[in-house]
mmCIF file of C-alpha atoms in Angstrom:
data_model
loop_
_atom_site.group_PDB
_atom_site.id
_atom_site.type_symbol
_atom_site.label_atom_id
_atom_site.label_comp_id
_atom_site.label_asym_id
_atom_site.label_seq_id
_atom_site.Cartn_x
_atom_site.Cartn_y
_atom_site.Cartn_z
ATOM 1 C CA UNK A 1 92.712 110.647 97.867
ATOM 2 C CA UNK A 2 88.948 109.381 98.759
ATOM 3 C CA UNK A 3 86.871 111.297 100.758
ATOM 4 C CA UNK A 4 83.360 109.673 102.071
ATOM 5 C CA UNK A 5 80.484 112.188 102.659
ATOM 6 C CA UNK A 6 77.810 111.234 105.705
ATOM 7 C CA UNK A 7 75.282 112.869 106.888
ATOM 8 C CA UNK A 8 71.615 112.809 108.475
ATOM 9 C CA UNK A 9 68.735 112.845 105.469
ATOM 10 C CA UNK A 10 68.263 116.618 104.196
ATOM 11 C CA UNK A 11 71.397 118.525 105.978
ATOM 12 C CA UNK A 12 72.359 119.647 102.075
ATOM 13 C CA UNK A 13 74.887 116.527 101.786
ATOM 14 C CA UNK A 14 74.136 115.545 98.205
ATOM 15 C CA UNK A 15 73.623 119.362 97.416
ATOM 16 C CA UNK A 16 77.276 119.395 98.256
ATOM 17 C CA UNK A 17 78.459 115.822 96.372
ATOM 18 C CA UNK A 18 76.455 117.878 93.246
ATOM 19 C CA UNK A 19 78.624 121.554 93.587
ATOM 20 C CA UNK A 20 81.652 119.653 94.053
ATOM 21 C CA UNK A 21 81.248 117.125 91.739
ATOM 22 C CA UNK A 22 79.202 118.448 89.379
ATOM 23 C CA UNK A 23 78.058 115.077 89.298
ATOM 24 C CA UNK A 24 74.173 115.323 88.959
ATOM 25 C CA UNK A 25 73.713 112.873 92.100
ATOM 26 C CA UNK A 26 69.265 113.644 92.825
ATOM 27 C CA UNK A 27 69.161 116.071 95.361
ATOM 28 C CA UNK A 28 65.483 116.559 96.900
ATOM 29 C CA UNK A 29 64.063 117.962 99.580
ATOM 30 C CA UNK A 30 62.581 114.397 100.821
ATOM 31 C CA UNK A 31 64.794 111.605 102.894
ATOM 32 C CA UNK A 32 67.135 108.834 101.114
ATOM 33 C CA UNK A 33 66.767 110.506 97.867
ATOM 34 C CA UNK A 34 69.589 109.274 97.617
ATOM 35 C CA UNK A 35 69.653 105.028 96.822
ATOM 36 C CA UNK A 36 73.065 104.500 95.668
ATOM 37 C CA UNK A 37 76.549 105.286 96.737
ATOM 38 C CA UNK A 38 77.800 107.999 94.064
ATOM 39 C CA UNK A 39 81.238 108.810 92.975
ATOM 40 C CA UNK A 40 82.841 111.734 91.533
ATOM 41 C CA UNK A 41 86.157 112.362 91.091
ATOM 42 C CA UNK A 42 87.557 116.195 91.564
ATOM 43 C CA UNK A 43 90.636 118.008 90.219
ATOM 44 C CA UNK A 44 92.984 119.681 92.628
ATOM 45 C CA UNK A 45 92.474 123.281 91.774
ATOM 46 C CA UNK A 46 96.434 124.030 91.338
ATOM 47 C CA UNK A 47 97.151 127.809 89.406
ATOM 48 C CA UNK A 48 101.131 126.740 89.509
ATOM 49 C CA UNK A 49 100.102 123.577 86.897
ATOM 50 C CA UNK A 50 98.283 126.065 84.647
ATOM 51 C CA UNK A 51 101.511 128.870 85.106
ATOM 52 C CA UNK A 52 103.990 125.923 84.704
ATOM 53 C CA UNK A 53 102.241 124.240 81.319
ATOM 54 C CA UNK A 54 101.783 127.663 80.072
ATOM 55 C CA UNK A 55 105.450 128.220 80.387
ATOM 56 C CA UNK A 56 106.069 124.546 78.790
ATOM 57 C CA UNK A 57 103.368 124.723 76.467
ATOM 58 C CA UNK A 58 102.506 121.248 77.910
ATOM 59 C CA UNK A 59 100.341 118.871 75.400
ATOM 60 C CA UNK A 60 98.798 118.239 78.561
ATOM 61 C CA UNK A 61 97.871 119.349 82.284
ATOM 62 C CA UNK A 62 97.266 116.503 84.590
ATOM 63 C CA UNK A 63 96.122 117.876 88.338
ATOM 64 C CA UNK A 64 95.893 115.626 91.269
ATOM 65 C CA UNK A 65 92.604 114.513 91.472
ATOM 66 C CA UNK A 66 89.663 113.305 95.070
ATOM 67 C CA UNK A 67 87.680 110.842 94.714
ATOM 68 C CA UNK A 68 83.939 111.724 96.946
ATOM 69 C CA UNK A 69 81.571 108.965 97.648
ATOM 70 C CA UNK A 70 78.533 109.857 98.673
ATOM 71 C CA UNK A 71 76.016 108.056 101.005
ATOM 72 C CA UNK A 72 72.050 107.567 101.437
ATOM 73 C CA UNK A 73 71.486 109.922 104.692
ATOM 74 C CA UNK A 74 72.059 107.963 107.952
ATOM 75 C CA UNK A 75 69.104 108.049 110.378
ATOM 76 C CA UNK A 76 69.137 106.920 114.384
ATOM 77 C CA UNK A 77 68.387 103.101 114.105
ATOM 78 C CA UNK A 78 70.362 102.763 110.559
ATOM 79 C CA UNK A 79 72.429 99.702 112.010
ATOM 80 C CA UNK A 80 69.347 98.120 113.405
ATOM 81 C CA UNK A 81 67.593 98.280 109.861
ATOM 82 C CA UNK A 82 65.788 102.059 109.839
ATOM 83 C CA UNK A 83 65.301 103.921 106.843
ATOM 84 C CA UNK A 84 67.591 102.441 104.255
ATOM 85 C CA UNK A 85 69.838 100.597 107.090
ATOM 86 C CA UNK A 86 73.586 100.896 107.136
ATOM 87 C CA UNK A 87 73.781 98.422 103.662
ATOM 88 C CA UNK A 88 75.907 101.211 102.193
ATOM 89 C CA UNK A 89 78.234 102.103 104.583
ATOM 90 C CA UNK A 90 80.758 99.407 103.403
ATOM 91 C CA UNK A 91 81.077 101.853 100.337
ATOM 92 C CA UNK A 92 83.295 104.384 102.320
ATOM 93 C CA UNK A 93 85.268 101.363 104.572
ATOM 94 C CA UNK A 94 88.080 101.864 101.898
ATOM 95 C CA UNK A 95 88.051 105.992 102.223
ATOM 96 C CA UNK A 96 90.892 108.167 103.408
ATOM 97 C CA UNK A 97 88.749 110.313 105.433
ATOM 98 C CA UNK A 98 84.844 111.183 106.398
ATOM 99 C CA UNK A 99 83.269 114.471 105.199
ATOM 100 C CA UNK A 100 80.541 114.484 107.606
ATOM 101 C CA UNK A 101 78.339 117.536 106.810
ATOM 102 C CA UNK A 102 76.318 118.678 109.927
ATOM 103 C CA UNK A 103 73.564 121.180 109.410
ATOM 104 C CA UNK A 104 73.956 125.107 110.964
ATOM 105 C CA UNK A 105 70.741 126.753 109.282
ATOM 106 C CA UNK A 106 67.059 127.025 110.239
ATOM 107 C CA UNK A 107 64.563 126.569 106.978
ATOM 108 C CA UNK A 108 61.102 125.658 107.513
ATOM 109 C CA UNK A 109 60.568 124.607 104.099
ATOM 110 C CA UNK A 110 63.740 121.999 104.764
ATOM 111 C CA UNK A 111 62.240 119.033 106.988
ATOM 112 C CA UNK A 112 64.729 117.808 109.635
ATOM 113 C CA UNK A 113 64.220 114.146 110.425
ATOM 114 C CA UNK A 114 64.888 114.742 113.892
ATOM 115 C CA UNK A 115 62.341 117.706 113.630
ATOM 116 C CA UNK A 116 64.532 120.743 115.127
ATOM 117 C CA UNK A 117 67.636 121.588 114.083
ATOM 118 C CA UNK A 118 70.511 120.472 116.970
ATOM 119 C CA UNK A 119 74.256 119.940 115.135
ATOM 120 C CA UNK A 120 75.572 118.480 118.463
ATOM 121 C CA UNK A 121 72.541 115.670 118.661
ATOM 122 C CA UNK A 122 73.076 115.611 114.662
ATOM 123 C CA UNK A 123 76.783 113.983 115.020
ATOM 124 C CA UNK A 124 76.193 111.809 117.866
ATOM 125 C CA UNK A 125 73.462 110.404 116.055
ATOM 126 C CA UNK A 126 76.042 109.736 112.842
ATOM 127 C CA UNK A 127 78.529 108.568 115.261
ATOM 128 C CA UNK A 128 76.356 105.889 116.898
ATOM 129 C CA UNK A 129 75.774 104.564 113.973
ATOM 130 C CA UNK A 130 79.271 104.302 112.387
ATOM 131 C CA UNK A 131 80.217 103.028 116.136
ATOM 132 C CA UNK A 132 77.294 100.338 115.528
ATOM 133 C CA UNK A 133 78.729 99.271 111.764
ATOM 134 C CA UNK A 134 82.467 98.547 113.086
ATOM 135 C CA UNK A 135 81.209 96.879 116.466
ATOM 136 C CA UNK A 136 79.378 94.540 113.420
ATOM 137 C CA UNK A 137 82.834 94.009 111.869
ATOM 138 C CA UNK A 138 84.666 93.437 114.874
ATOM 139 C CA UNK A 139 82.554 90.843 116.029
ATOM 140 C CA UNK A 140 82.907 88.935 113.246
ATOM 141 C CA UNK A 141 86.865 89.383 113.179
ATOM 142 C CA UNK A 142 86.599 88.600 117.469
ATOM 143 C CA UNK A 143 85.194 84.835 116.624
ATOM 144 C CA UNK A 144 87.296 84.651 113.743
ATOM 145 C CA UNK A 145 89.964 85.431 115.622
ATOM 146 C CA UNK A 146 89.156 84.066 118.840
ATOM 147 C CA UNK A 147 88.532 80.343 117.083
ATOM 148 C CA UNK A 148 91.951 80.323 115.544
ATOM 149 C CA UNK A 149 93.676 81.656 118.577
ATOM 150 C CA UNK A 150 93.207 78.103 120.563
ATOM 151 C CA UNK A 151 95.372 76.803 118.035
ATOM 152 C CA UNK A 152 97.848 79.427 117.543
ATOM 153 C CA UNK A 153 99.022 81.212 120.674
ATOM 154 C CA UNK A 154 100.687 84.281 118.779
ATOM 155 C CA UNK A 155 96.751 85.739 117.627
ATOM 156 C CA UNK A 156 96.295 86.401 121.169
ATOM 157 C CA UNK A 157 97.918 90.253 121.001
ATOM 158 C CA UNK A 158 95.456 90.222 118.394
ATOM 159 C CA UNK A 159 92.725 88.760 120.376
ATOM 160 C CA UNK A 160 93.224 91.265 123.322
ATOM 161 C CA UNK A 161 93.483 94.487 121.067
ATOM 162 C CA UNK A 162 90.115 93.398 119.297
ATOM 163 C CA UNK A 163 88.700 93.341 122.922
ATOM 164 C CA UNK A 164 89.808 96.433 124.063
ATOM 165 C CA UNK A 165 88.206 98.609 121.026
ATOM 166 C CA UNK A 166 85.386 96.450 121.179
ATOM 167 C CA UNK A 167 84.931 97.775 125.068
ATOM 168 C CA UNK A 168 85.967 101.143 123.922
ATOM 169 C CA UNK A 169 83.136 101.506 120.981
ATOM 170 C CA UNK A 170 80.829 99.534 123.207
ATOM 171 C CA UNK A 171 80.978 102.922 126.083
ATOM 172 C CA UNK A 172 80.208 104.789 123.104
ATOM 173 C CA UNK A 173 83.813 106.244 122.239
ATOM 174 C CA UNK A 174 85.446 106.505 118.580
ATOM 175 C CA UNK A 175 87.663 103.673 117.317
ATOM 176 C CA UNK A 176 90.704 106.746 116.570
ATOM 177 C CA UNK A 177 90.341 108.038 120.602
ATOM 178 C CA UNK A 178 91.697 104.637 121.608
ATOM 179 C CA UNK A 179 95.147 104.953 123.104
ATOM 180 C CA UNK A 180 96.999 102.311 121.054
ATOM 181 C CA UNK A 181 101.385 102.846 121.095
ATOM 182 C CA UNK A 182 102.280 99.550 119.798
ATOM 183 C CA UNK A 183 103.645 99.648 116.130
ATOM 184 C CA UNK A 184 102.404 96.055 115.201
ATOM 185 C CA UNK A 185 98.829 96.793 116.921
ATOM 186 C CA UNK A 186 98.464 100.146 115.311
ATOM 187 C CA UNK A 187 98.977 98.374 111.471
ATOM 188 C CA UNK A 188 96.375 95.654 112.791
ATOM 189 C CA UNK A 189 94.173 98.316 114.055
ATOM 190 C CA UNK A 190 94.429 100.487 110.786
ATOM 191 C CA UNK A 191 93.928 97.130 108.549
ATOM 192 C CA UNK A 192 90.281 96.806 110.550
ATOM 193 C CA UNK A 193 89.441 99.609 108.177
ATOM 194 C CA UNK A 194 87.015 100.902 110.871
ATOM 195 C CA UNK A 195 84.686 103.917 110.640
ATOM 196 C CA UNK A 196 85.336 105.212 113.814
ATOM 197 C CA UNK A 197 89.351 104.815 113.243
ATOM 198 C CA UNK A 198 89.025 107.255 110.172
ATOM 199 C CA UNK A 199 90.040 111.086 110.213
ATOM 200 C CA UNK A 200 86.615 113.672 110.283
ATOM 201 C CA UNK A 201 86.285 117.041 108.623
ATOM 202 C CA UNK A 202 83.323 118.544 109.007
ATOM 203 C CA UNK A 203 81.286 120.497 106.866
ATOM 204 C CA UNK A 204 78.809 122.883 108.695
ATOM 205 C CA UNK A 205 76.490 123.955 106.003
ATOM 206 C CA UNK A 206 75.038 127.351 107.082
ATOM 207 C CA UNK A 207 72.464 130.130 105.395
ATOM 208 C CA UNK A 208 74.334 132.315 102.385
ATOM 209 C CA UNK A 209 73.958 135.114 105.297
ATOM 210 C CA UNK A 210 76.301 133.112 107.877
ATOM 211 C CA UNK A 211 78.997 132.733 104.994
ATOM 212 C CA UNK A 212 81.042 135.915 104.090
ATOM 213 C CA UNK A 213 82.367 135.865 108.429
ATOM 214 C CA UNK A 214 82.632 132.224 107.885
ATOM 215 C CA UNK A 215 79.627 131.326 110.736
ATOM 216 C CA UNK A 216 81.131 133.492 113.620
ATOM 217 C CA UNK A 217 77.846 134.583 114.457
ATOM 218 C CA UNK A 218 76.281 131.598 114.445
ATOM 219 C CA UNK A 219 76.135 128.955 117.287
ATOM 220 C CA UNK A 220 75.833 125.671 115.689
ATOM 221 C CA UNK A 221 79.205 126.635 114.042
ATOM 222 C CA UNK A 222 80.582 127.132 117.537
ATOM 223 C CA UNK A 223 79.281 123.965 119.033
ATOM 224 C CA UNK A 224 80.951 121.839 116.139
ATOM 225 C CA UNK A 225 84.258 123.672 115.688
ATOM 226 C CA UNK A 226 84.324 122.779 119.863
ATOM 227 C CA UNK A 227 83.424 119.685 119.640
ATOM 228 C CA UNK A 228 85.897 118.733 116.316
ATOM 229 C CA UNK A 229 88.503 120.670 118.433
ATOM 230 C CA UNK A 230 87.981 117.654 121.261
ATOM 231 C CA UNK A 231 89.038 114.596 118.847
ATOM 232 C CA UNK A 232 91.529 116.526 116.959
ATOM 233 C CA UNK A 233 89.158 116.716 113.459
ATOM 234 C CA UNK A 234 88.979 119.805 111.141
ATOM 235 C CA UNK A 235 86.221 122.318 110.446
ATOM 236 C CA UNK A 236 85.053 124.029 107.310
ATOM 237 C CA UNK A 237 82.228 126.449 106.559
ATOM 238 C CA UNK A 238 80.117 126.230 103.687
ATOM 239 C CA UNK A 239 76.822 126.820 102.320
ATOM 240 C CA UNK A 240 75.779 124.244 100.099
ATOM 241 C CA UNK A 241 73.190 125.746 97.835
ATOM 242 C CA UNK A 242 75.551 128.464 97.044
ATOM 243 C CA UNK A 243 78.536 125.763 96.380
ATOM 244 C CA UNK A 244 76.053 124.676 93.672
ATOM 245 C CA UNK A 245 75.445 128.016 91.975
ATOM 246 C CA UNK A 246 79.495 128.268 92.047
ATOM 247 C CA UNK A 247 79.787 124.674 90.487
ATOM 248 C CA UNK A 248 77.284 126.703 87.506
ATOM 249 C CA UNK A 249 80.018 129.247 86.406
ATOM 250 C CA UNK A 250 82.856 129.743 84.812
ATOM 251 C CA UNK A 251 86.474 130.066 86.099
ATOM 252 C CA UNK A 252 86.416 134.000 85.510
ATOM 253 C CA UNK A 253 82.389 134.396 86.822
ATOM 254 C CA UNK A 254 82.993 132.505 90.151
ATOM 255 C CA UNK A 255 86.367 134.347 91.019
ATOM 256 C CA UNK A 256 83.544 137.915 90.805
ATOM 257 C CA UNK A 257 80.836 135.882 92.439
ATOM 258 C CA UNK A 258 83.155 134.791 95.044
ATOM 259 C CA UNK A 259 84.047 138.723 95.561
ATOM 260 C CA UNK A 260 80.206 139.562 95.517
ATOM 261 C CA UNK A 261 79.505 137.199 98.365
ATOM 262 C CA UNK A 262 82.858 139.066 100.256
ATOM 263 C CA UNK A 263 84.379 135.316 100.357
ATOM 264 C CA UNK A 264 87.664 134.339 99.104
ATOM 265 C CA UNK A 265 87.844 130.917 98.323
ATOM 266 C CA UNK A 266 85.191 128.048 97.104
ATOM 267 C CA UNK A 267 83.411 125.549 99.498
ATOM 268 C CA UNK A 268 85.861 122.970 97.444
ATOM 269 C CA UNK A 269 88.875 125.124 97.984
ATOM 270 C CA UNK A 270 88.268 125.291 101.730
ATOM 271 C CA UNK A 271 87.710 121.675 101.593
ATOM 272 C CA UNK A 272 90.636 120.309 99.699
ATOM 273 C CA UNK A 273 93.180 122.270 102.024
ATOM 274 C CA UNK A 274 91.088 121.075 105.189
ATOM 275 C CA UNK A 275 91.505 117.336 103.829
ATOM 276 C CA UNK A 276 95.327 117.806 102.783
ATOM 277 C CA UNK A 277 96.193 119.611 106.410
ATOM 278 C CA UNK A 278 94.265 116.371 108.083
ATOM 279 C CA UNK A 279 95.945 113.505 106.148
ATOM 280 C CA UNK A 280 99.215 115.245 106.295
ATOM 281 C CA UNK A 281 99.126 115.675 102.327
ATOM 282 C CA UNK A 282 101.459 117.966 99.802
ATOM 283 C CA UNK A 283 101.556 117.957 95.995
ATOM 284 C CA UNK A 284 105.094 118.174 94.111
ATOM 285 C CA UNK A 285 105.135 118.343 90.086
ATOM 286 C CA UNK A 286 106.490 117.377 87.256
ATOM 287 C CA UNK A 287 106.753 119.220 83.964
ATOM 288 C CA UNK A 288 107.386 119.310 80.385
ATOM 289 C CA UNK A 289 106.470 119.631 77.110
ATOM 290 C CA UNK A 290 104.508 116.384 77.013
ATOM 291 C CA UNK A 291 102.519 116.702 80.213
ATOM 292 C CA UNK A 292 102.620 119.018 83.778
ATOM 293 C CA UNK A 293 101.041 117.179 86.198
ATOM 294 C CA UNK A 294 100.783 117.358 90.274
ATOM 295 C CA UNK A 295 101.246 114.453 92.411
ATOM 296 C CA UNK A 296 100.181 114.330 95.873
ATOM 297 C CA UNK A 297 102.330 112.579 98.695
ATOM 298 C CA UNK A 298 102.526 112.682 102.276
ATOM 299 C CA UNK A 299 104.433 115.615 104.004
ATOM 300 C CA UNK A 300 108.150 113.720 104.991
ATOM 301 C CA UNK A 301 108.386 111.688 101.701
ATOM 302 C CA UNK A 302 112.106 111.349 100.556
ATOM 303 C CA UNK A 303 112.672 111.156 96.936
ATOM 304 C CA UNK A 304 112.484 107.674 95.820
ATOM 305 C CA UNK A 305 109.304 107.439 97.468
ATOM 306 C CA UNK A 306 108.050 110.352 95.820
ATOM 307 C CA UNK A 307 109.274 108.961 92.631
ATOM 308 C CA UNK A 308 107.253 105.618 93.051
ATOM 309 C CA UNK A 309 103.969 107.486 92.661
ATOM 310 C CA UNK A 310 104.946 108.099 89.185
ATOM 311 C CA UNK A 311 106.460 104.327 88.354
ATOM 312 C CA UNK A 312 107.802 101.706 90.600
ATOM 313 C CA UNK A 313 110.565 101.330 88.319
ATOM 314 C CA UNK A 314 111.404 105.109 89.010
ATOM 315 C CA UNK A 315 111.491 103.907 92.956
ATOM 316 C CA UNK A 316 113.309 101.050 91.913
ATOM 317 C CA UNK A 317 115.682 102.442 89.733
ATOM 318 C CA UNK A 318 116.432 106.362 91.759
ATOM 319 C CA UNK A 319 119.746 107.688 90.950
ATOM 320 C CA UNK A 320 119.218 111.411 91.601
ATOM 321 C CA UNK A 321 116.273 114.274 91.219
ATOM 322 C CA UNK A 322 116.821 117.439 89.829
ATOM 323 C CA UNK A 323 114.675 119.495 92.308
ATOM 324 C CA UNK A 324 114.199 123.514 91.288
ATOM 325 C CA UNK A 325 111.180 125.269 93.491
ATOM 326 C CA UNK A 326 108.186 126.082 91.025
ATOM 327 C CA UNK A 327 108.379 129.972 91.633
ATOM 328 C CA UNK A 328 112.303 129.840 90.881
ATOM 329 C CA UNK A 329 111.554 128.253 87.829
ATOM 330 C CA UNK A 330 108.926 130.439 86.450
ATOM 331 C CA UNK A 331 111.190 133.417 87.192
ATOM 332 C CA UNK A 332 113.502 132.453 85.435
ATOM 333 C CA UNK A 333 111.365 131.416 82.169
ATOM 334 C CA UNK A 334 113.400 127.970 81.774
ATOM 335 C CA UNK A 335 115.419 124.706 83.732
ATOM 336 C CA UNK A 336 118.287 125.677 82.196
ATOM 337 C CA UNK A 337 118.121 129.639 83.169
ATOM 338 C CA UNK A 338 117.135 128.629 86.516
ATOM 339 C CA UNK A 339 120.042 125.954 86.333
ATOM 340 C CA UNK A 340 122.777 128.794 85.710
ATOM 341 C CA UNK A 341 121.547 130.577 88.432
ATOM 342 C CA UNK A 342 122.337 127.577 91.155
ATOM 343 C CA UNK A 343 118.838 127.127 91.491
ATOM 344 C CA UNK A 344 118.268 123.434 90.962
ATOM 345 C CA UNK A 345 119.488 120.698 93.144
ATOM 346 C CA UNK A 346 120.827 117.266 92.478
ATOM 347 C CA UNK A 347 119.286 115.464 95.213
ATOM 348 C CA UNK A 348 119.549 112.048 96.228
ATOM 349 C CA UNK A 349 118.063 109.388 98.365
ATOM 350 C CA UNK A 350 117.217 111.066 101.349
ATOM 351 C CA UNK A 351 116.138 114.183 99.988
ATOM 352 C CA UNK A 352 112.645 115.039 101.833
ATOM 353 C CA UNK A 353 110.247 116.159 99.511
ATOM 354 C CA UNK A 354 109.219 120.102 99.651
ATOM 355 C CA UNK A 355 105.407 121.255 98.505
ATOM 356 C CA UNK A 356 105.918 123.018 95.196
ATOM 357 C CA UNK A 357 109.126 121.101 93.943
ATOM 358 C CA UNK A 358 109.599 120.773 90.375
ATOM 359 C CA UNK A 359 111.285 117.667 90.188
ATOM 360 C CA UNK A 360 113.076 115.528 87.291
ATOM 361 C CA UNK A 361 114.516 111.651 87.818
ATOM 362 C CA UNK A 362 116.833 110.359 86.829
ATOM 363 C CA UNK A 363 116.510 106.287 87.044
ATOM 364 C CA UNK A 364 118.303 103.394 86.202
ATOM 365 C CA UNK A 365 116.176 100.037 85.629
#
């Protein structure tokens, strides 16, 4: 999975790529500190790969991994050439989804380019912009398309879907809020690889004090859980300068400074679950002596599907899984114990996938 943080200059966006990354991207109090698109990859924090390779005494412990890319802040004008322009925002076209962090806290020793805090005028601002980058893209595809479409009459579906987003972003509106039911326009539409078409958590970085009720108190919160509630996006709390004293510690430290702060769960835990809940994401796992490792899939995957993330020749070759559920099999200390028990399956091609399967294939190439 590839997430792409965005964000106006200063909300605490690259404070956030740092906690969760660990990554060491410059983080300064001054706008487009950050030049470069960076990447850091994440593991899935997963306790049932640590249980499981305990219980295998795995050589090795593999967890499902994110991928964040994160942006120079976006200012109003970016498309038209302002502060750094929009030249890198063809560095999260291939992402899965947009982590676009909004900020929720007053600080007058934190400049806001817009010179008040407002997390409403903050996203609109972001959206024009990604709204201005695809309309870019799409009028290059329209007289691509458009040419080509004189000689061959079957572009013009195309031709007429590319019009109708075009009018749609043009009034302002998100490529994704476009009502599109046609099966061969929807795998054009997703193949645009537009911003606007892309699935939005957002991050509303609040003051340590707003944390431990998880913002209720505070208004910006309000206005952008309402507003992500209108387009269907999800909503996390976090506070990024605490995220990077977390990133600091170790795994027994944080778990008491998580306690301290009367919080349950890291700004990357709340994250990872908001991201897998929006893409429609589960992990199931293999295990063994030589490696336990989590794969992640999308929720209604049947077996040989599941088995192609591994190898194609697994997809190719699917006879049967042997499926046991990960807390049956710790229970019961072993396969085999949990096999005598009737707790593993022999499941074949249309088996659908469960979160937390243990899973072993058996393939013939």
């Amino acid at each position: 999975m590839k997430l792409g943080i965005v964000g106006l200059p200063n909300v605490g966006k690259s404070t956030l790529f740092n906690s969760l990354t660990k990554a060491g991207a410059e983080s300064a109090n001054y706008p487009f500190c950050t030049i470069d698109p960076n990447v850091g990859i994440v593991a899935v924090p997963d306790e049932r790969l640590k249980l499981l390779g305990d219980m295998y005494h795995s050589k090795k412990v593999t967890p499902a991994v994110i991928e964040f890319v994160d942006i120079a802040g976006l200012v109003k004008g970016a498309s038209k050439g302002e502060g750094l322009g929009n030249q890198f925002l063809s560095n999260i076209r291939e992402v899965d989804a947009i982590v676009h962090v909004v900020r929720c806290f007053e600080d007058p020793n934190v400049v806001h380019v817009d010179g008040s805090v407002n997390p409403l005028r903050d996203i609109e601002t972001i959206n024009l912009e990604l709204i201005f980058s695809d309309l870019e893209i799409l009028e290059r595809r329209l007289s691509k398309v458009a040419k080509a479409a004189r000689m061959d009459k079957t572009l013009a579906k195309e031709l007429d879907l590319l019009e109708r987003i075009k009018a749609h972003l043009e009034a302002g509106k998100m490529a994704k809020s476009l009502e599109v039911d046609d099966e061969d326009e929807i795998e054009l539409f997703k193949s645009y690889n537009l911003l606007t078409y892309k699935p939005v958590i957002y991050a509303a970085n609040v003051a340590e004090d707003d944390l431990a009720n998880d913002g209720a108190d505070n208004a910006g919160v309000a206005t952008v859980r309402e507003f992500a509630k209108g387009e269907g996006s999800e909503v996390f709390v976090i506070c990024a300068q605490i995220e990077q004293e977390i990133a600091e510690l170790e795994d027994d430290e944080k778990a008491m400074f998580l306690e301290d702060l009367g919080i349950s769960e890291s700004g990357l835990e709340k994250l990872i679950k908001a991201s897998y809940q929006l893409l429609g994401l589960m992990s199931y796992l293999t295990a063994g002596e030589d490696e336990t490792r989590a794969w992640t899939i999308k929720i209604g995957t049947k077996a040989p599907q599941a088995a192609g993330k591994i190898h194609s020749d697994f997809e190719r070759g699917f006879i049967k899984a042997e499926v046991v559920n990960y807390k049956d099999l710790l229970e019961n200390g072993s396969l085999a114990a949990a096999r005598e028990k009737g707790l593993v399956g022999m499941e074949g091609k249309d088996y659908v996938v469960k979160d937390g399967d243990v899973i072993l294939f058996r393939f013939n190439v």
